[in-house]
XYZ file of C-alpha atoms in Angstrom:
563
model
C 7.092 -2.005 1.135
C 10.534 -2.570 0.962
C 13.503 -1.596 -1.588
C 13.258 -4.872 -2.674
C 9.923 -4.003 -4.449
C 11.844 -1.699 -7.201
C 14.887 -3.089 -7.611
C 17.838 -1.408 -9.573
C 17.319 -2.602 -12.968
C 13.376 -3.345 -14.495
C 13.782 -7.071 -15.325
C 14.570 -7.987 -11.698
C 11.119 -7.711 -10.543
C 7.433 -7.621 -12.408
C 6.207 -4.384 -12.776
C 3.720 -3.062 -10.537
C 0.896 -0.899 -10.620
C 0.899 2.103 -7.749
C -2.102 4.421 -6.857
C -0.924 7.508 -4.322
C -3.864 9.021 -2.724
C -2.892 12.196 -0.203
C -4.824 13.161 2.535
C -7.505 15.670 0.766
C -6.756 19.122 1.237
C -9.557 22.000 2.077
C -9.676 24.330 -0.860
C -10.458 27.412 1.305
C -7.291 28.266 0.175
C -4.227 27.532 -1.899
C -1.239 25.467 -1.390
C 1.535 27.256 1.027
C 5.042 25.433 1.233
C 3.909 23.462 4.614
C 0.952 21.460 2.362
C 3.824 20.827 -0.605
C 6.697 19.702 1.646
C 4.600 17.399 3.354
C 2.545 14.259 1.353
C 2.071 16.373 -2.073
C 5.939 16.505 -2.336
C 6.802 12.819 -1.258
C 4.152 10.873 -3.390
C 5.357 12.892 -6.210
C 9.171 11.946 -5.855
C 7.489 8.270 -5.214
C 5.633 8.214 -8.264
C 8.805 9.696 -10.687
C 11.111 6.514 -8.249
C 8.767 3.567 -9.663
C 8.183 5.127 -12.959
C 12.077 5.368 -13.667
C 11.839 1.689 -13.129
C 9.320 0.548 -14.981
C 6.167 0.576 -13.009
C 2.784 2.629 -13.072
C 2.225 5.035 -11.123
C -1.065 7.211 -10.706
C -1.029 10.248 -8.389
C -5.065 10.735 -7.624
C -5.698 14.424 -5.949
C -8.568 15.208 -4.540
C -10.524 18.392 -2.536
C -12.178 17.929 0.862
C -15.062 20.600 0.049
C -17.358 19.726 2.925
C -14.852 20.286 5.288
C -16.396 23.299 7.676
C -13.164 25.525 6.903
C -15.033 26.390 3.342
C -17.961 28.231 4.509
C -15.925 29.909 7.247
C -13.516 31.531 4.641
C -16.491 32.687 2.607
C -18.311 34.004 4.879
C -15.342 36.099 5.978
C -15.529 36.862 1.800
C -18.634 37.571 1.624
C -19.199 35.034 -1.393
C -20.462 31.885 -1.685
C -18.981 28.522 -0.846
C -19.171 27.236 -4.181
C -17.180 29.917 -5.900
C -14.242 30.056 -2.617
C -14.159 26.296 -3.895
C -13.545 26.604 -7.387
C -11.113 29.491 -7.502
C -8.957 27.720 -5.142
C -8.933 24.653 -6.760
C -7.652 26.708 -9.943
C -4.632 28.463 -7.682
C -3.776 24.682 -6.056
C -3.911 23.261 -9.103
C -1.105 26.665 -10.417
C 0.866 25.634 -7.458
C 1.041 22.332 -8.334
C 2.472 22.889 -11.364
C 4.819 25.314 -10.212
C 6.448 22.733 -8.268
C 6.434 20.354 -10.989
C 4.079 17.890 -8.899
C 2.028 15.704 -11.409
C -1.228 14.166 -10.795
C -3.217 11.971 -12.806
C -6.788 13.062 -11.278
C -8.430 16.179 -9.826
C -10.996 15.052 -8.035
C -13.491 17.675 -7.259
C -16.870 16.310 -5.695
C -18.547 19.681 -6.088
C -18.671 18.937 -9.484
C -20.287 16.133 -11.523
C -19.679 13.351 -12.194
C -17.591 13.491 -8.995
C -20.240 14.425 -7.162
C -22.539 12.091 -7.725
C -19.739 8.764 -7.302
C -18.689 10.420 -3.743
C -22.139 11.319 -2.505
C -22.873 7.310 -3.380
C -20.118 6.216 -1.658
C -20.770 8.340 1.199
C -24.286 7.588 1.508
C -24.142 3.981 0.545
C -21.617 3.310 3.272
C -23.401 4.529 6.260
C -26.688 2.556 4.734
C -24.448 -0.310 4.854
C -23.390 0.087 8.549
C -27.592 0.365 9.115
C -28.372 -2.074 7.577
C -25.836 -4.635 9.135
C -26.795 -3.148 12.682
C -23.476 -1.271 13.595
C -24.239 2.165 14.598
C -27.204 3.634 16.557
C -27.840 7.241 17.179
C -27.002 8.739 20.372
C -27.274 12.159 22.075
C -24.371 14.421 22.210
C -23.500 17.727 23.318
C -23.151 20.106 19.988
C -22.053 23.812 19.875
C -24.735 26.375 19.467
C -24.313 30.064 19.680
C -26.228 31.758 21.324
C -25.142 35.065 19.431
C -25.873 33.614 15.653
C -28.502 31.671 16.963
C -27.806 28.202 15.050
C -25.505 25.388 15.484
C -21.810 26.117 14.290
C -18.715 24.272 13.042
C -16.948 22.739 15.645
C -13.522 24.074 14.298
C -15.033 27.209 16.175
C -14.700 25.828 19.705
C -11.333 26.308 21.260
C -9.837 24.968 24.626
C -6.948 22.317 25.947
C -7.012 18.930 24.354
C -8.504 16.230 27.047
C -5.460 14.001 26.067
C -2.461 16.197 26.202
C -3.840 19.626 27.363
C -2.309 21.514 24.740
C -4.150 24.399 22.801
C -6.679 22.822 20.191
C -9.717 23.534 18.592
C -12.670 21.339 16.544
C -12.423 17.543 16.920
C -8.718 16.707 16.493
C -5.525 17.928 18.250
C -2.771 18.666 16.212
C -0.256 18.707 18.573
C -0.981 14.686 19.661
C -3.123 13.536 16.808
C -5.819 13.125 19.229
C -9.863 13.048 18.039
C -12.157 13.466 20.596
C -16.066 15.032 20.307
C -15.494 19.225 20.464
C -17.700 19.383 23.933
C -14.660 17.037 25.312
C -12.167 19.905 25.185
C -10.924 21.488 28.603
C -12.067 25.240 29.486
C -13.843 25.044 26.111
C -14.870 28.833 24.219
C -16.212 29.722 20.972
C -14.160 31.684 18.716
C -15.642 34.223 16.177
C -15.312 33.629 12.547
C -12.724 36.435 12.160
C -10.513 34.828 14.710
C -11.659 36.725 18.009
C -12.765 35.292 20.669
C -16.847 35.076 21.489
C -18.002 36.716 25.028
C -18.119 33.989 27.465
C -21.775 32.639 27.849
C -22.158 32.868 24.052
C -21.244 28.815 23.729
C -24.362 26.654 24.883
C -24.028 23.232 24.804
C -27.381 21.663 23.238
C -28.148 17.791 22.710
C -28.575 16.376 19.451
C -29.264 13.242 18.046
C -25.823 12.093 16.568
C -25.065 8.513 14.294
C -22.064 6.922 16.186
C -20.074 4.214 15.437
C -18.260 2.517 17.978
C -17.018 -1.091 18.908
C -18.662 -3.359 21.780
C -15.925 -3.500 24.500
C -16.035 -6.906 24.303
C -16.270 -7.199 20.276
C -13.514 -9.958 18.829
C -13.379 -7.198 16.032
C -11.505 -4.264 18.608
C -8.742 -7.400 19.018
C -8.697 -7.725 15.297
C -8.472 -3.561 14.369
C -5.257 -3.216 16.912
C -3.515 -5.716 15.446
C -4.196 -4.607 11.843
C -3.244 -1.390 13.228
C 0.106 -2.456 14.373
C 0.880 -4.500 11.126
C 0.142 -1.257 9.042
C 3.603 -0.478 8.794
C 2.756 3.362 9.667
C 5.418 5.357 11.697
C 5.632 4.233 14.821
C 4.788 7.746 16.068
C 1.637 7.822 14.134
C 0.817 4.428 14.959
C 0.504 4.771 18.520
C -1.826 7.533 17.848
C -3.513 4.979 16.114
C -3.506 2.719 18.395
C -4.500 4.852 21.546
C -7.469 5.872 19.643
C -8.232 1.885 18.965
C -7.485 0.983 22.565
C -9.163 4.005 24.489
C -11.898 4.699 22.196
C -12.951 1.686 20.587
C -12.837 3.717 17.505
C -15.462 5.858 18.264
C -16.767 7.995 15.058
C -19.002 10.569 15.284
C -20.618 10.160 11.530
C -23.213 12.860 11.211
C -23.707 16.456 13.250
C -25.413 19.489 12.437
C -25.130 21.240 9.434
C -25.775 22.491 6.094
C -22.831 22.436 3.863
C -22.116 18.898 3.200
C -23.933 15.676 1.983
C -27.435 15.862 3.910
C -28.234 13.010 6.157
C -31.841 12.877 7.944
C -32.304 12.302 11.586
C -34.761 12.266 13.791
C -34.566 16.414 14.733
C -35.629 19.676 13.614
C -32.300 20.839 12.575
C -30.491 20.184 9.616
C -27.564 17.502 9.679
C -24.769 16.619 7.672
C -22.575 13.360 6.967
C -19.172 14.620 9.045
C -16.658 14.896 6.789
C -13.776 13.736 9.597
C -15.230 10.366 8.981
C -14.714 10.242 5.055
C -11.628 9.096 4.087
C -13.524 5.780 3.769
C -15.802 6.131 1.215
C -13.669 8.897 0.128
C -10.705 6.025 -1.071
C -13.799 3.960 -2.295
C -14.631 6.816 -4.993
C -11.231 7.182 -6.051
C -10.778 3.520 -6.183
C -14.220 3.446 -8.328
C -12.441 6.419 -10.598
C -9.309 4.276 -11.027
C -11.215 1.642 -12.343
C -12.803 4.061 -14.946
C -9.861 5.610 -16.266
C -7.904 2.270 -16.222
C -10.176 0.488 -18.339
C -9.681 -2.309 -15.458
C -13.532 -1.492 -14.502
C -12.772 -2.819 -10.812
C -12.338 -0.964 -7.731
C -8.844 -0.421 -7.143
C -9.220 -1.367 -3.035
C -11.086 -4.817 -3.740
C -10.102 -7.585 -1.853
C -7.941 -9.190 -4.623
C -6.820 -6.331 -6.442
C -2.941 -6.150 -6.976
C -2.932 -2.165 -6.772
C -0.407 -1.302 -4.223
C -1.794 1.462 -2.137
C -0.137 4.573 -0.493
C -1.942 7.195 1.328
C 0.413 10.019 2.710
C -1.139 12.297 5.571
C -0.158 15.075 8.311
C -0.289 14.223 12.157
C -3.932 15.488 12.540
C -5.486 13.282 10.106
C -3.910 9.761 11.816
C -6.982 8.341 13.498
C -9.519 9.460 10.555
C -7.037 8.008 7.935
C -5.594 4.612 10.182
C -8.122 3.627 12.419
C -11.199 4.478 11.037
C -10.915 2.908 7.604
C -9.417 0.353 9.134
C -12.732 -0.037 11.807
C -15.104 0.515 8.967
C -13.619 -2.143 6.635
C -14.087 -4.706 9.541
C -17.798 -3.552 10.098
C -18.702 -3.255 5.699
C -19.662 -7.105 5.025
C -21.828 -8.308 2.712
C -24.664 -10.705 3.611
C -22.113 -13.666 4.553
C -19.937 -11.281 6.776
C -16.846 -10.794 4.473
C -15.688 -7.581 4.034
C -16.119 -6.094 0.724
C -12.932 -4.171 0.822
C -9.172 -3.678 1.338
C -7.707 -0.708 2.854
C -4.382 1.491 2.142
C -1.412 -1.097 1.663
C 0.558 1.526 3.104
C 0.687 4.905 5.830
C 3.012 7.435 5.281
C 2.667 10.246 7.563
C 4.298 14.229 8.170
C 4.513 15.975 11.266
C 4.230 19.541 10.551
C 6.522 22.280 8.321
C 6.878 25.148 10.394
C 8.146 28.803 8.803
C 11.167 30.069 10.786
C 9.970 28.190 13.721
C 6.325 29.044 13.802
C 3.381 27.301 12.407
C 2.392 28.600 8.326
C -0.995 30.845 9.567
C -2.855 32.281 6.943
C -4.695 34.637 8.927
C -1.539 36.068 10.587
C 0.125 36.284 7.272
C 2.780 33.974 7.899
C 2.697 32.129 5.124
C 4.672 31.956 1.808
C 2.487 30.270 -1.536
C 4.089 28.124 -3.388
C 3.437 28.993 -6.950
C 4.665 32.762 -5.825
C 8.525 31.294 -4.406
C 9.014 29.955 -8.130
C 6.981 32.878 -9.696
C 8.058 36.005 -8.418
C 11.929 34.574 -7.077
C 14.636 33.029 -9.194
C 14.367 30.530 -6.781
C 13.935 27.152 -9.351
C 11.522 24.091 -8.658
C 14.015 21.998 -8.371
C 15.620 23.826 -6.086
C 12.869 24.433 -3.692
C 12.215 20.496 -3.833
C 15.553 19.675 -3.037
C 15.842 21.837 -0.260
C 12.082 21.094 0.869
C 13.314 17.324 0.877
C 16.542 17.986 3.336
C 14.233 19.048 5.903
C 11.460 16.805 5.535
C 8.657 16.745 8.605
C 9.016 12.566 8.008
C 8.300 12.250 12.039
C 9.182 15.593 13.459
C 8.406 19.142 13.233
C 11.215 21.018 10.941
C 11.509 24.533 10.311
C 12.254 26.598 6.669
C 14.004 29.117 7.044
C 15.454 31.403 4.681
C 18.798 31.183 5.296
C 18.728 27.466 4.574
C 16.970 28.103 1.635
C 19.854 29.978 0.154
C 22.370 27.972 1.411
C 20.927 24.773 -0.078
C 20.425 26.320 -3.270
C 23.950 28.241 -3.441
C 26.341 25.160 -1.842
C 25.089 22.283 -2.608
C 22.072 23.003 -5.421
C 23.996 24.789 -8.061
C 27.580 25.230 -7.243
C 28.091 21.016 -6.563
C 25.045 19.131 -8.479
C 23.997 21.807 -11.699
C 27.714 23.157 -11.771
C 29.384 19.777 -11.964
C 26.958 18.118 -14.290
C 27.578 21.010 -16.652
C 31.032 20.804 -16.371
C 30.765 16.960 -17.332
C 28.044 17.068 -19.909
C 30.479 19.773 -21.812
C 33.252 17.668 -21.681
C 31.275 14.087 -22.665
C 30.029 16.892 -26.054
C 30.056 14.084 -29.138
C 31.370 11.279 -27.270
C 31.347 7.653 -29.220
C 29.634 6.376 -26.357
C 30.480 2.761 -25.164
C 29.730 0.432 -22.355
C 30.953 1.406 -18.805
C 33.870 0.213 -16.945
C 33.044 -2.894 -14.442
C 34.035 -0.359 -12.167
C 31.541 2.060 -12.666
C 28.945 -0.309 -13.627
C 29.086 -1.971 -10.073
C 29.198 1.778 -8.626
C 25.534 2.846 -10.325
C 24.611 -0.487 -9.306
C 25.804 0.422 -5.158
C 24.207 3.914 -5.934
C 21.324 2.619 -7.406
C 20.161 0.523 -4.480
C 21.159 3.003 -1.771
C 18.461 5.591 -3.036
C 16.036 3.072 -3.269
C 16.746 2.203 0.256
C 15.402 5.656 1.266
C 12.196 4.079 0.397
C 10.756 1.922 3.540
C 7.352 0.278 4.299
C 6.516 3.026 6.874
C 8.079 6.009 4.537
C 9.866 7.866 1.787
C 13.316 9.603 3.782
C 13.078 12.698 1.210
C 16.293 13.489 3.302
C 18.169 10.695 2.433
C 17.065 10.747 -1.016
C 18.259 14.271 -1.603
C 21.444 13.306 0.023
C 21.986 10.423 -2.429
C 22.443 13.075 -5.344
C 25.004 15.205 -3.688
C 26.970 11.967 -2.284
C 27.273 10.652 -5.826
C 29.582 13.343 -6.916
C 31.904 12.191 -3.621
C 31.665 8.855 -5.740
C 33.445 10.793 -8.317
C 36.230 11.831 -6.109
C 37.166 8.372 -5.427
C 37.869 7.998 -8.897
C 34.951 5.924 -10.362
C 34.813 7.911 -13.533
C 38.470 7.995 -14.889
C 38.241 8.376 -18.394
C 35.179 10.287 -20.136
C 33.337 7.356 -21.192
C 33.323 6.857 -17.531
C 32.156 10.053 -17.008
C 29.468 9.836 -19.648
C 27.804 7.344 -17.695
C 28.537 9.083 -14.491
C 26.601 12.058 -15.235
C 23.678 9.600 -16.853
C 23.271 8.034 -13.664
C 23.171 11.255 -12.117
C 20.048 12.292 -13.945
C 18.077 9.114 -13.451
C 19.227 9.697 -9.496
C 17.903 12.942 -9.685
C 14.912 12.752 -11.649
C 12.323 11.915 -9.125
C 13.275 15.056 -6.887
C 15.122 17.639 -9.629
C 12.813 16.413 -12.894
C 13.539 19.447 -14.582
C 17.212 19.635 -14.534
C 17.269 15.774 -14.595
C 15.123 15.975 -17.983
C 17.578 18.113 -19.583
C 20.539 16.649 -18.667
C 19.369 12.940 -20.093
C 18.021 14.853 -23.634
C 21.079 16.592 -23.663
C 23.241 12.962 -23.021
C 21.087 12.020 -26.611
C 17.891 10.098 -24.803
C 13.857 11.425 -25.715
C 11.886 11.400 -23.072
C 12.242 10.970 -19.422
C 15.447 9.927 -17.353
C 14.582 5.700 -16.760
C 16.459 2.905 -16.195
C 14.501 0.870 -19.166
C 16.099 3.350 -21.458
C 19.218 3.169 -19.394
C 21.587 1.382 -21.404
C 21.622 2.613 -24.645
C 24.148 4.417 -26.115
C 23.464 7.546 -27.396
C 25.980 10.620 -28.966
C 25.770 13.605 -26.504
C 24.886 17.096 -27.984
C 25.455 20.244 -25.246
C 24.265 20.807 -21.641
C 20.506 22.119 -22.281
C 20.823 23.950 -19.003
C 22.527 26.411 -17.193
C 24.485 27.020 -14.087
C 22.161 29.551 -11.776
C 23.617 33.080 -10.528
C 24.227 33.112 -6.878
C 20.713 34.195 -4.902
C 20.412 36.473 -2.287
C 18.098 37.226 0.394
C 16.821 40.368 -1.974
C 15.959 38.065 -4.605
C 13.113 36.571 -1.949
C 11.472 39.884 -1.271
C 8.916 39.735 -3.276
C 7.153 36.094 -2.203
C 7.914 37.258 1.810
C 4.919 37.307 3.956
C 4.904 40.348 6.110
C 5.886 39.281 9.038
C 9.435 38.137 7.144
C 9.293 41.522 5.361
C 9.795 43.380 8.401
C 12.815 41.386 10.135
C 14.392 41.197 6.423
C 14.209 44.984 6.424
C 12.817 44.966 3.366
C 9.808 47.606 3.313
């Protein structure tokens, strides 16, 4: 995707429809800044971009509820999976909202009629790959304890990642991206559920039958996956994960393993096994695709092979390979009877390294963690705000760090005292104004500005960074002298809310109803004139680190001094 795809002004290009799918989160919790200023944050600015002009967007959410983090945390709760589930879906769903990030779909596949459309997809697939003669079950080494006396979740096994040695646990490295099978890892242990570690002797490596997928070394297919790979237009830091996986691996995919919590799948063994829910995105982008289809009246899959739904699924480092080169894989190996595929994948990958709290990785169980809902809740501390500043330090490629101090010095210098401040101070003056056309001057100047922000959007990403900047640097437009008279300035502060709607939609909203528009800042609605009543908003006190207290985890408490 390139800028070109918008365009400044709605009659320059056909509108489009948009679905934006993120990575599904694990609801054995809620949302903590790291999960919103990562892929919930950026599809939401994307979705307010193309809707300002003139396309559809659809934001589609949904839970990964099989994922083996669930019955850990209620375990440690001592309640059952199902209810961990649905009270955390309510608080995500609160910090959603907090944050002013809209979705068109909740898509919970513990309940019905969700469950039954993903459990179809999920099963139907790996029928699918049967039937056509592309996996075959094979024996691998799975964790047992010999403590609890039953197989456990993988995420439980700890040691040094095979590819880059670093600490990891499960199947998947977040540190590389890596997947590899949990009996892979270097100087493997087990870990108990409440974090300690397991005597040594306690993990025991037993064989059990497994359903793999995994190309032929010599398959034409492997040629045909890297090079869809490298035309994905991901990152190219995520797509050499990608790729390595491709290359090294041949896409290897466990699909089933041990278990009880998930969608059952029977194999030839005494124990209970489960479809592995690393290996769902798949089917999991079918269902929603299915759902879109439903809602939209369309009644077609949104990821057939002619549909003209442009695609976007945003993820974080660790879900590369399951999100790029498996659906990728499993699209070349889901043909029909005459060998075409049956579907598309994601049009486009948009990945985030990880957020990291005053240098250290968000952690739940060490109480390092802040919730989102609770920063706009219990602070003065605005939505807006927090997106804005949540934007300038956006993981696109990298790890970044939030730290407090850049918090309030986001929100102070640049937040309120240049952007709120001097839109109030030009929304009071424009108070009444007999609005008329702009100066050729200006006009060209939204025009530049315009295009610039839309520039921030590329095939491989959204630069949240950029885009934040491209508020603030339109009031340096103002000190060259764009906006001379007030009818200048009338249209200076109007482009200013339709810049700053996608990221600041509050403030943006009230600035274009109190300019004399209904509804939302868009550039369809652009040109009218309208009579401007005053500034429906307010410029915000200067915060201090006080005001933050009360959202602080503990271990910020105690170097804030704040006990």
């Amino acid at each position: 995707m390139h800028a070109s795809t918008l365009h400044a002004f709605p009659d320059a290009t056909p509108a489009k429809t948009f679905l934006l799918i993120p990575a599904m989160p694990t609801p054995n919790g809620r949302f903590h800044l790291g999960h919103i200023g990562g892929p919930l944050l950026k599809l939401d600015v994307m979705a307010r971009l193309l809707r300002t002009r003139g396309h559809t967007a659809h934001l589609m959410m949904a839970t990964d509820i099989y994922e083996a983090h669930v019955p850990l945390q209620a375990e440690k709760e001592g309640r059952s999976s199902t209810s961990v589930i649905n009270d955390n879906c309510v608080l995500m769903q609160q910090d959603l909202l907090a944050f002013n990030i809209e979705y068109d779909v909740w898509f919970n596949p513990l309940q019905q009629p969700a469950r039954a459309l993903y459990e179809r997809h999920n099963l139907g697939f790996l029928q699918r790959l049967i039937d056509n003669g592309e996996v075959r079950y094979v024996q691998r080494a799975m964790p047992f304890s010999r403590e609890l006396q039953r197989y456990v979740a993988r995420s439980l096994v700890a040691g040094a990642c095979p590819s880059c040695g670093s600490g990891a646990s499960g199947g998947v490295c977040e540190a590389c991206g890596s997947q590899f099978s949990s009996h892979e890892l270097h100087n493997a242990y087990m870990m108990r559920n409440d974090g300690s570690r397991a005597p040594d002797g306690d993990l025991d490596w037993r064989e059990q039958p497994i359903l793999e997928f995994a190309f032929a070394p010599d398959d034409p297919r492997l040629a045909t996956l890297i090079d869809l790979i490298n035309e994905s237009g991901a990152a190219n830091c995520y797509r050499e994960i990608a790729l390595k996986d491709a290359m090294n691996l041949r896409a290897r995919s466990e699909l089933t393993t041990p278990g009880v919590w998930g969608i059952a799948w029977d194999v030839p063994s005494e124990h209970p096994h489960i479809i592995y829910n690393y290996c769902t995105i798949y089917p999991y982008m079918l269902a929603l695709g299915e759902l879109y289809g439903q809602f939209s009246g369309t009644a077609r899959n949104a990821f057939e092979l002619d549909s003209d739904i442009v695609s976007i699924f945003s993820f974080g480092t660790d879900v590369t390979v399951c999100g790029i080169t498996y659906p990728k894989a499993f699209a070349l190996v889901d043909t029909d009877s005459e060998q075409r595929p049956r579907y598309k994948t994601f049009d486009h990958y948009w990945g985030n390294a990880f957020l990291l709290l005053e240098g250290s990785k968000f952690s739940t169980s060490r109480r390092h963690v802040i919730w989102a809902s609770e920063l706009i809740e219990k602070t003065p501390v605005s939505a807006d705000a927090a997106r804005y500043y949540l934007a300038l330090i956006d993981p696109r490629e990298a790890q970044t760090t939030f730290t407090l101090d850049g918090l309030l010095g986001t929100i102070n210098d640049i937040v309120s005292a240049q952007i709120i401040a001097g839109a109030h101070e030009l929304a009071t003056e424009c108070f009444e104004l007999s609005a008329k056309p702009p100066s050729a001057v200006l006009r060209a100047a939204l025009w530049d500005t315009f295009c610039r922000q839309e520039a921030c959007m590329a095939r491989d990403n959204l630069d949240l960074c950029a885009f934040a900047s491209s508020i603030r640097d339109w009031f340096d437009r103002l000190a060259e002298g764009i906006a001379p008279t007030v009818q200048d300035r009338y249209w200076f502060i109007k482009g200013l809310a339709v810049l700053a709607y996608p990221l600041m939609p509050d403030f943006a909203s009230r600035l274009w109803r109190s300019l004399g528009h209904a509804g939302e800042p868009s550039l369809v609605a652009f040109w009218a004139l309208t009579v401007p009543g005053k500034p429906m908003f307010g410029v915000p006190a200067i915060l201090r680190i006080e005001d933050l207290y009360p959202c602080l985890p503990e271990t910020l408490r105690v170097r804030e001094g704040c006990q």
